[in-house]
């Protein structure tokens, strides 16, 4: 008899086996427990779940596209990765819409957790999946010097994103003017979203309308040395000075906002668990 690890995340229980992951709502804590697994001889079903070809193609293309820090993929390379990601389905990373986590209509008490599973990471790029229970939030944050591809695999996800209006940052602790780029709900399946170091909505927030799974490709990945993540909050109009308010009004109050950098929010904590989907060959 074999054992598997199950992870309780944001009210969800994830049963991790080789190529299989079951998720069901339990509570709002995270823990690992052992549970026996019975062998099954359904080989065709196993092969259908374990489909590494598309993920391997994505990995090989990322090897070719991402050249390290201070580089941005060309338009043709962006289109190349988008064409692969646009065709990716949940099964290509071992997921299914029939998993209980994605079918559940209940909402966990308190602030639902966000979990992530890293598929691969090197100095040039990283691949990972984020799991958001309904109402879970990845707070407003930036991606310094990074190009990021986000593919919503399952669920409905509200995305709000900004780009800076001024290229030079203001003095420390001062708010900075940003232009709203996206404020809409994506429903899987949908096209891949792309953000760049200075355009495309580099500062964004994810808020799950329903339980979601998002595959992210980051190039290069975060680094505490020179690409650490910063968090922001949107300032209400009443909190602005007369000069700040006038800049918003002149630029169109529907699209301009003042963002202020803040300490790491309490709801930014993410639980990490191992990836057990189709494997890639490095």
Short mmCIF file of N, CA and C in Angstrom, two decimals, residues 33-172:
data_model
loop_
_atom_site.label_atom_id
_atom_site.label_comp_id
_atom_site.label_asym_id
_atom_site.label_seq_id
_atom_site.Cartn_x
_atom_site.Cartn_y
_atom_site.Cartn_z
N UNK A 33 -1.11 15.59 5.51
CA UNK A 33 -1.49 14.36 6.19
C UNK A 33 -1.24 13.20 5.24
N UNK A 34 -1.04 12.03 5.80
CA UNK A 34 -0.87 10.84 4.98
C UNK A 34 -2.19 10.10 4.85
N UNK A 35 -2.39 9.50 3.69
CA UNK A 35 -3.60 8.74 3.47
C UNK A 35 -3.28 7.61 2.52
N UNK A 36 -3.78 6.40 2.77
CA UNK A 36 -3.48 5.28 1.87
C UNK A 36 -4.09 5.47 0.50
N UNK A 37 -3.41 4.95 -0.51
CA UNK A 37 -3.88 5.00 -1.88
C UNK A 37 -4.00 3.58 -2.40
N UNK A 38 -5.11 3.26 -2.99
CA UNK A 38 -5.30 1.95 -3.59
C UNK A 38 -4.87 2.00 -5.05
N UNK A 39 -4.19 0.94 -5.49
CA UNK A 39 -3.73 0.88 -6.87
C UNK A 39 -4.92 0.70 -7.81
N UNK A 40 -4.84 1.37 -8.96
CA UNK A 40 -5.84 1.20 -9.99
C UNK A 40 -5.13 0.83 -11.29
N UNK A 41 -5.81 0.05 -12.12
CA UNK A 41 -5.20 -0.41 -13.36
C UNK A 41 -5.81 0.26 -14.58
N UNK A 42 -6.36 1.44 -14.38
CA UNK A 42 -6.97 2.17 -15.48
C UNK A 42 -5.89 2.93 -16.24
N UNK A 43 -5.15 2.24 -17.09
CA UNK A 43 -3.99 2.84 -17.75
C UNK A 43 -4.39 3.94 -18.73
N UNK A 44 -5.47 3.75 -19.47
CA UNK A 44 -5.87 4.77 -20.44
C UNK A 44 -6.23 6.07 -19.74
N UNK A 45 -6.92 5.96 -18.59
CA UNK A 45 -7.28 7.16 -17.84
C UNK A 45 -6.03 7.84 -17.31
N UNK A 46 -5.03 7.06 -16.88
CA UNK A 46 -3.80 7.62 -16.36
C UNK A 46 -3.03 8.36 -17.45
N UNK A 47 -2.99 7.76 -18.64
CA UNK A 47 -2.28 8.40 -19.75
C UNK A 47 -2.95 9.70 -20.14
N UNK A 48 -4.28 9.75 -20.06
CA UNK A 48 -4.99 10.97 -20.42
C UNK A 48 -4.65 12.10 -19.46
N UNK A 49 -4.50 11.76 -18.17
CA UNK A 49 -4.16 12.79 -17.19
C UNK A 49 -2.71 13.23 -17.32
N UNK A 50 -1.85 12.27 -17.69
CA UNK A 50 -0.42 12.55 -17.72
C UNK A 50 -0.01 12.85 -19.16
N UNK A 51 -0.08 14.10 -19.54
CA UNK A 51 0.20 14.52 -20.91
C UNK A 51 1.31 15.57 -20.89
N UNK A 52 2.58 15.13 -20.92
CA UNK A 52 3.69 16.07 -20.72
C UNK A 52 4.11 16.83 -21.98
N UNK A 53 3.58 16.48 -23.15
CA UNK A 53 4.12 17.04 -24.39
C UNK A 53 3.97 18.56 -24.47
N UNK A 54 2.80 19.07 -24.12
CA UNK A 54 2.56 20.51 -24.23
C UNK A 54 3.41 21.28 -23.22
N UNK A 55 3.47 20.77 -21.99
CA UNK A 55 4.29 21.43 -20.96
C UNK A 55 5.76 21.39 -21.36
N UNK A 56 6.22 20.29 -21.92
CA UNK A 56 7.61 20.19 -22.36
C UNK A 56 7.89 21.19 -23.48
N UNK A 57 6.93 21.35 -24.39
CA UNK A 57 7.09 22.32 -25.48
C UNK A 57 7.20 23.73 -24.92
N UNK A 58 6.38 24.05 -23.90
CA UNK A 58 6.45 25.36 -23.26
C UNK A 58 7.81 25.55 -22.61
N UNK A 59 8.28 24.56 -21.90
CA UNK A 59 9.58 24.64 -21.23
C UNK A 59 10.71 24.85 -22.24
N UNK A 60 10.72 24.06 -23.30
CA UNK A 60 11.78 24.18 -24.31
C UNK A 60 11.77 25.56 -24.95
N UNK A 61 10.57 26.10 -25.19
CA UNK A 61 10.46 27.43 -25.80
C UNK A 61 10.94 28.51 -24.84
N UNK A 62 10.64 28.34 -23.55
CA UNK A 62 11.13 29.31 -22.55
C UNK A 62 12.65 29.31 -22.50
N UNK A 63 13.25 28.15 -22.66
CA UNK A 63 14.71 28.05 -22.71
C UNK A 63 15.27 28.91 -23.84
N UNK A 64 14.56 28.93 -24.95
CA UNK A 64 15.03 29.67 -26.12
C UNK A 64 14.73 31.18 -26.01
N UNK A 65 13.60 31.50 -25.38
CA UNK A 65 13.11 32.89 -25.38
C UNK A 65 13.78 33.75 -24.33
N UNK A 66 13.88 33.25 -23.10
CA UNK A 66 14.37 34.08 -22.00
C UNK A 66 15.89 34.06 -21.92
N UNK A 67 16.48 35.25 -21.99
CA UNK A 67 17.94 35.38 -22.05
C UNK A 67 18.54 35.91 -20.76
N UNK A 68 17.73 36.07 -19.71
CA UNK A 68 18.25 36.55 -18.44
C UNK A 68 17.84 37.97 -18.15
N UNK A 69 18.32 38.52 -17.02
CA UNK A 69 17.95 39.89 -16.60
C UNK A 69 18.28 40.94 -17.65
N UNK A 70 17.54 42.04 -17.59
CA UNK A 70 17.74 43.19 -18.49
C UNK A 70 17.40 42.88 -19.94
N UNK A 71 16.70 41.81 -20.20
CA UNK A 71 16.27 41.49 -21.57
C UNK A 71 14.76 41.31 -21.60
N UNK A 72 14.15 41.71 -22.72
CA UNK A 72 12.72 41.56 -22.93
C UNK A 72 12.51 40.74 -24.20
N UNK A 73 11.66 39.72 -24.17
CA UNK A 73 11.44 38.91 -25.37
C UNK A 73 10.96 39.75 -26.55
N UNK A 74 11.37 39.37 -27.73
CA UNK A 74 10.91 40.06 -28.94
C UNK A 74 9.43 39.76 -29.17
N UNK A 75 8.82 40.54 -30.07
CA UNK A 75 7.40 40.33 -30.38
C UNK A 75 7.16 38.91 -30.90
N UNK A 76 8.06 38.43 -31.72
CA UNK A 76 7.88 37.08 -32.27
C UNK A 76 7.99 36.02 -31.18
N UNK A 77 8.89 36.24 -30.22
CA UNK A 77 9.03 35.29 -29.12
C UNK A 77 7.80 35.34 -28.19
N UNK A 78 7.28 36.55 -27.97
CA UNK A 78 6.06 36.68 -27.16
C UNK A 78 4.91 35.92 -27.83
N UNK A 79 4.77 36.11 -29.14
CA UNK A 79 3.72 35.41 -29.87
C UNK A 79 3.91 33.90 -29.82
N UNK A 80 5.16 33.47 -29.84
CA UNK A 80 5.46 32.04 -29.79
C UNK A 80 4.99 31.43 -28.47
N UNK A 81 5.33 32.09 -27.36
CA UNK A 81 4.91 31.57 -26.06
C UNK A 81 3.39 31.67 -25.89
N UNK A 82 2.80 32.76 -26.35
CA UNK A 82 1.35 32.92 -26.23
C UNK A 82 0.62 31.82 -27.01
N UNK A 83 1.13 31.47 -28.16
CA UNK A 83 0.46 30.44 -28.98
C UNK A 83 0.46 29.10 -28.26
N UNK A 84 1.53 28.82 -27.51
CA UNK A 84 1.59 27.57 -26.74
C UNK A 84 0.66 27.64 -25.54
N UNK A 85 0.75 28.74 -24.80
CA UNK A 85 -0.07 28.89 -23.59
C UNK A 85 -1.56 28.95 -23.92
N UNK A 86 -1.91 29.57 -25.03
CA UNK A 86 -3.32 29.66 -25.41
C UNK A 86 -3.94 28.28 -25.62
N UNK A 87 -3.11 27.32 -26.00
CA UNK A 87 -3.60 25.96 -26.25
C UNK A 87 -3.53 25.07 -25.02
N UNK A 88 -2.93 25.57 -23.94
CA UNK A 88 -2.77 24.74 -22.75
C UNK A 88 -4.11 24.56 -22.04
N UNK A 89 -4.33 23.34 -21.59
CA UNK A 89 -5.54 22.98 -20.87
C UNK A 89 -5.16 22.51 -19.47
N UNK A 90 -6.11 22.47 -18.55
CA UNK A 90 -5.79 22.01 -17.19
C UNK A 90 -5.09 20.66 -17.14
N UNK A 91 -5.48 19.73 -18.02
CA UNK A 91 -4.89 18.39 -17.98
C UNK A 91 -3.40 18.42 -18.27
N UNK A 92 -2.92 19.45 -18.96
CA UNK A 92 -1.50 19.51 -19.30
C UNK A 92 -0.62 19.76 -18.08
N UNK A 93 -1.24 20.17 -16.97
CA UNK A 93 -0.49 20.30 -15.71
C UNK A 93 -1.14 19.45 -14.61
N UNK A 94 -1.91 18.44 -15.02
CA UNK A 94 -2.46 17.49 -14.06
C UNK A 94 -3.71 17.94 -13.34
N UNK A 95 -4.43 18.93 -13.89
CA UNK A 95 -5.64 19.44 -13.24
C UNK A 95 -6.88 19.07 -14.04
N UNK A 96 -8.05 19.23 -13.41
CA UNK A 96 -9.33 18.96 -14.06
C UNK A 96 -10.40 19.82 -13.42
N UNK A 97 -11.34 20.28 -14.22
CA UNK A 97 -12.46 21.07 -13.69
C UNK A 97 -13.36 20.24 -12.80
N UNK A 98 -13.24 18.92 -12.86
CA UNK A 98 -14.07 18.04 -12.04
C UNK A 98 -13.52 17.85 -10.63
N UNK A 99 -12.33 18.40 -10.34
CA UNK A 99 -11.82 18.34 -8.98
C UNK A 99 -12.75 19.14 -8.07
N UNK A 100 -12.95 18.62 -6.88
CA UNK A 100 -13.91 19.23 -5.96
C UNK A 100 -13.59 20.68 -5.64
N UNK A 101 -12.31 21.01 -5.59
CA UNK A 101 -11.88 22.38 -5.28
C UNK A 101 -12.51 23.38 -6.25
N UNK A 102 -12.53 23.02 -7.54
CA UNK A 102 -13.04 23.93 -8.56
C UNK A 102 -14.56 23.87 -8.69
N UNK A 103 -15.18 22.82 -8.17
CA UNK A 103 -16.63 22.69 -8.24
C UNK A 103 -17.32 23.30 -7.03
N UNK A 104 -16.59 23.50 -5.96
CA UNK A 104 -17.19 23.96 -4.72
C UNK A 104 -17.73 25.38 -4.85
N UNK A 105 -18.93 25.59 -4.28
CA UNK A 105 -19.54 26.91 -4.27
C UNK A 105 -19.47 27.56 -2.89
N UNK A 106 -18.91 26.82 -1.93
CA UNK A 106 -18.80 27.37 -0.58
C UNK A 106 -17.59 28.29 -0.49
N UNK A 107 -17.63 29.21 0.46
CA UNK A 107 -16.54 30.17 0.67
C UNK A 107 -15.96 29.93 2.05
N UNK A 108 -14.64 29.80 2.15
CA UNK A 108 -13.99 29.57 3.43
C UNK A 108 -14.17 30.77 4.34
N UNK A 109 -14.24 30.51 5.65
CA UNK A 109 -14.36 31.60 6.61
C UNK A 109 -13.05 32.37 6.67
N UNK A 110 -13.14 33.67 6.95
CA UNK A 110 -11.94 34.49 7.02
C UNK A 110 -11.42 34.79 5.63
N UNK A 111 -10.13 35.10 5.55
CA UNK A 111 -9.50 35.39 4.26
C UNK A 111 -8.96 34.11 3.66
N UNK A 112 -9.49 33.67 2.53
CA UNK A 112 -9.00 32.42 1.92
C UNK A 112 -7.52 32.52 1.57
N UNK A 113 -6.80 31.44 1.76
CA UNK A 113 -5.39 31.41 1.42
C UNK A 113 -5.18 31.27 -0.08
N UNK A 114 -3.98 31.61 -0.50
CA UNK A 114 -3.53 31.35 -1.87
C UNK A 114 -2.39 30.35 -1.77
N UNK A 115 -2.41 29.35 -2.61
CA UNK A 115 -1.34 28.36 -2.65
C UNK A 115 -0.66 28.40 -4.01
N UNK A 116 0.58 27.95 -4.05
CA UNK A 116 1.27 27.88 -5.34
C UNK A 116 2.13 26.63 -5.38
N UNK A 117 2.33 26.14 -6.58
CA UNK A 117 3.20 24.99 -6.78
C UNK A 117 4.20 25.32 -7.87
N UNK A 118 5.49 25.36 -7.56
CA UNK A 118 6.50 25.65 -8.58
C UNK A 118 6.75 24.44 -9.47
N UNK A 119 6.71 24.65 -10.76
CA UNK A 119 7.00 23.57 -11.71
C UNK A 119 8.48 23.55 -12.05
N UNK A 120 9.04 24.74 -12.24
CA UNK A 120 10.47 24.83 -12.61
C UNK A 120 10.94 26.26 -12.35
N UNK A 121 12.22 26.38 -11.98
CA UNK A 121 12.82 27.72 -11.84
C UNK A 121 14.30 27.66 -12.09
N UNK A 122 14.79 28.64 -12.85
CA UNK A 122 16.22 28.84 -13.05
C UNK A 122 16.46 30.35 -13.02
N UNK A 123 17.66 30.79 -13.33
CA UNK A 123 17.96 32.23 -13.29
C UNK A 123 17.23 33.00 -14.38
N UNK A 124 16.86 32.32 -15.47
CA UNK A 124 16.25 33.01 -16.61
C UNK A 124 14.73 33.08 -16.55
N UNK A 125 14.08 32.04 -16.00
CA UNK A 125 12.62 32.03 -15.98
C UNK A 125 12.11 31.03 -14.95
N UNK A 126 10.82 31.12 -14.68
CA UNK A 126 10.17 30.17 -13.77
C UNK A 126 8.77 29.86 -14.27
N UNK A 127 8.31 28.66 -13.94
CA UNK A 127 6.94 28.22 -14.24
C UNK A 127 6.28 27.83 -12.92
N UNK A 128 5.08 28.34 -12.65
CA UNK A 128 4.39 27.97 -11.42
C UNK A 128 2.89 28.10 -11.60
N UNK A 129 2.14 27.45 -10.73
CA UNK A 129 0.68 27.50 -10.75
C UNK A 129 0.20 28.09 -9.43
N UNK A 130 -0.73 29.03 -9.51
CA UNK A 130 -1.35 29.61 -8.33
C UNK A 130 -2.77 29.08 -8.20
N UNK A 131 -3.14 28.72 -6.97
CA UNK A 131 -4.49 28.25 -6.66
C UNK A 131 -5.17 29.27 -5.75
N UNK A 132 -6.30 29.79 -6.18
CA UNK A 132 -7.04 30.78 -5.39
C UNK A 132 -8.44 30.25 -5.12
N UNK A 133 -8.79 30.11 -3.84
CA UNK A 133 -10.17 29.78 -3.49
C UNK A 133 -11.05 30.99 -3.80
N UNK A 134 -12.35 30.79 -3.85
CA UNK A 134 -13.27 31.91 -4.12
C UNK A 134 -13.04 33.03 -3.11
N UNK A 135 -12.93 34.25 -3.60
CA UNK A 135 -12.69 35.47 -2.82
C UNK A 135 -11.24 35.63 -2.37
N UNK A 136 -10.37 34.71 -2.69
CA UNK A 136 -8.96 34.87 -2.35
C UNK A 136 -8.34 35.97 -3.20
N UNK A 137 -7.32 36.64 -2.65
CA UNK A 137 -6.72 37.79 -3.32
C UNK A 137 -5.20 37.67 -3.31
N UNK A 138 -4.58 37.94 -4.45
CA UNK A 138 -3.15 38.23 -4.51
C UNK A 138 -3.05 39.74 -4.58
N UNK A 139 -2.58 40.40 -3.51
CA UNK A 139 -2.65 41.87 -3.43
C UNK A 139 -1.87 42.56 -4.54
N UNK A 140 -2.18 43.84 -4.72
CA UNK A 140 -1.55 44.66 -5.73
C UNK A 140 -0.03 44.65 -5.56
N UNK A 141 0.70 44.22 -6.58
CA UNK A 141 2.15 44.07 -6.49
C UNK A 141 2.78 44.28 -7.87
N UNK A 142 4.09 44.48 -7.88
CA UNK A 142 4.78 44.75 -9.15
C UNK A 142 5.65 43.59 -9.58
N UNK A 143 6.25 43.76 -10.78
CA UNK A 143 7.13 42.75 -11.36
C UNK A 143 8.34 43.48 -11.95
N UNK A 144 9.29 43.88 -11.11
CA UNK A 144 10.40 44.73 -11.57
C UNK A 144 11.29 44.05 -12.61
N UNK A 145 11.40 44.69 -13.77
CA UNK A 145 12.26 44.19 -14.83
C UNK A 145 11.84 42.84 -15.39
N UNK A 146 10.57 42.49 -15.26
CA UNK A 146 10.12 41.15 -15.63
C UNK A 146 9.08 41.19 -16.74
N UNK A 147 9.06 40.14 -17.54
CA UNK A 147 7.99 39.88 -18.49
C UNK A 147 7.23 38.66 -17.98
N UNK A 148 5.92 38.80 -17.83
CA UNK A 148 5.12 37.75 -17.20
C UNK A 148 3.96 37.35 -18.10
N UNK A 149 3.82 36.04 -18.30
CA UNK A 149 2.71 35.47 -19.05
C UNK A 149 1.80 34.76 -18.05
N UNK A 150 0.52 35.12 -18.04
CA UNK A 150 -0.44 34.51 -17.12
C UNK A 150 -1.54 33.82 -17.93
N UNK A 151 -1.72 32.53 -17.67
CA UNK A 151 -2.75 31.75 -18.36
C UNK A 151 -3.75 31.23 -17.33
N UNK A 152 -4.97 31.74 -17.38
CA UNK A 152 -6.03 31.26 -16.50
C UNK A 152 -6.50 29.90 -17.01
N UNK A 153 -6.26 28.87 -16.21
CA UNK A 153 -6.61 27.51 -16.62
C UNK A 153 -8.03 27.14 -16.22
N UNK A 154 -8.43 27.57 -15.03
CA UNK A 154 -9.76 27.23 -14.52
C UNK A 154 -10.30 28.39 -13.69
N UNK A 155 -11.60 28.61 -13.75
CA UNK A 155 -12.24 29.59 -12.90
C UNK A 155 -12.46 30.95 -13.53
N UNK A 156 -13.03 31.86 -12.72
CA UNK A 156 -13.27 33.25 -13.10
C UNK A 156 -12.40 34.13 -12.21
N UNK A 157 -11.62 35.02 -12.82
CA UNK A 157 -10.63 35.80 -12.09
C UNK A 157 -10.73 37.28 -12.44
N UNK A 158 -10.88 38.13 -11.42
CA UNK A 158 -10.88 39.57 -11.64
C UNK A 158 -9.43 40.08 -11.56
N UNK A 159 -9.03 40.79 -12.62
CA UNK A 159 -7.68 41.35 -12.69
C UNK A 159 -7.78 42.87 -12.75
N UNK A 160 -7.00 43.53 -11.90
CA UNK A 160 -6.88 44.98 -11.94
C UNK A 160 -5.40 45.30 -12.05
N UNK A 161 -5.02 46.05 -13.08
CA UNK A 161 -3.59 46.30 -13.29
C UNK A 161 -3.33 47.76 -13.69
N UNK A 162 -2.10 48.20 -13.41
CA UNK A 162 -1.66 49.57 -13.66
C UNK A 162 -0.27 49.59 -14.26
N UNK A 163 0.05 50.70 -14.92
CA UNK A 163 1.41 51.05 -15.31
C UNK A 163 1.73 52.43 -14.75
N UNK A 164 2.99 52.68 -14.45
CA UNK A 164 3.38 53.99 -13.95
C UNK A 164 3.26 55.04 -15.04
N UNK A 165 2.82 56.23 -14.66
CA UNK A 165 2.73 57.35 -15.60
C UNK A 165 4.10 57.98 -15.80
N UNK A 166 4.85 58.17 -14.70
CA UNK A 166 6.18 58.77 -14.75
C UNK A 166 7.24 57.68 -14.66
N UNK A 167 8.28 57.81 -15.47
CA UNK A 167 9.33 56.79 -15.48
C UNK A 167 10.21 56.86 -14.24
N UNK A 168 10.36 58.05 -13.67
CA UNK A 168 11.19 58.21 -12.48
C UNK A 168 10.35 58.06 -11.22
N UNK A 169 10.77 57.22 -10.28
CA UNK A 169 10.01 57.07 -9.03
C UNK A 169 10.09 58.32 -8.18
N UNK A 170 9.08 58.59 -7.36
CA UNK A 170 9.07 59.77 -6.49
C UNK A 170 9.95 59.53 -5.27
N UNK A 171 10.15 60.53 -4.43
CA UNK A 171 10.89 60.33 -3.19
C UNK A 171 10.24 59.22 -2.36
N UNK A 172 11.05 58.59 -1.54
CA UNK A 172 10.58 57.47 -0.74
C UNK A 172 9.36 57.87 0.09
#
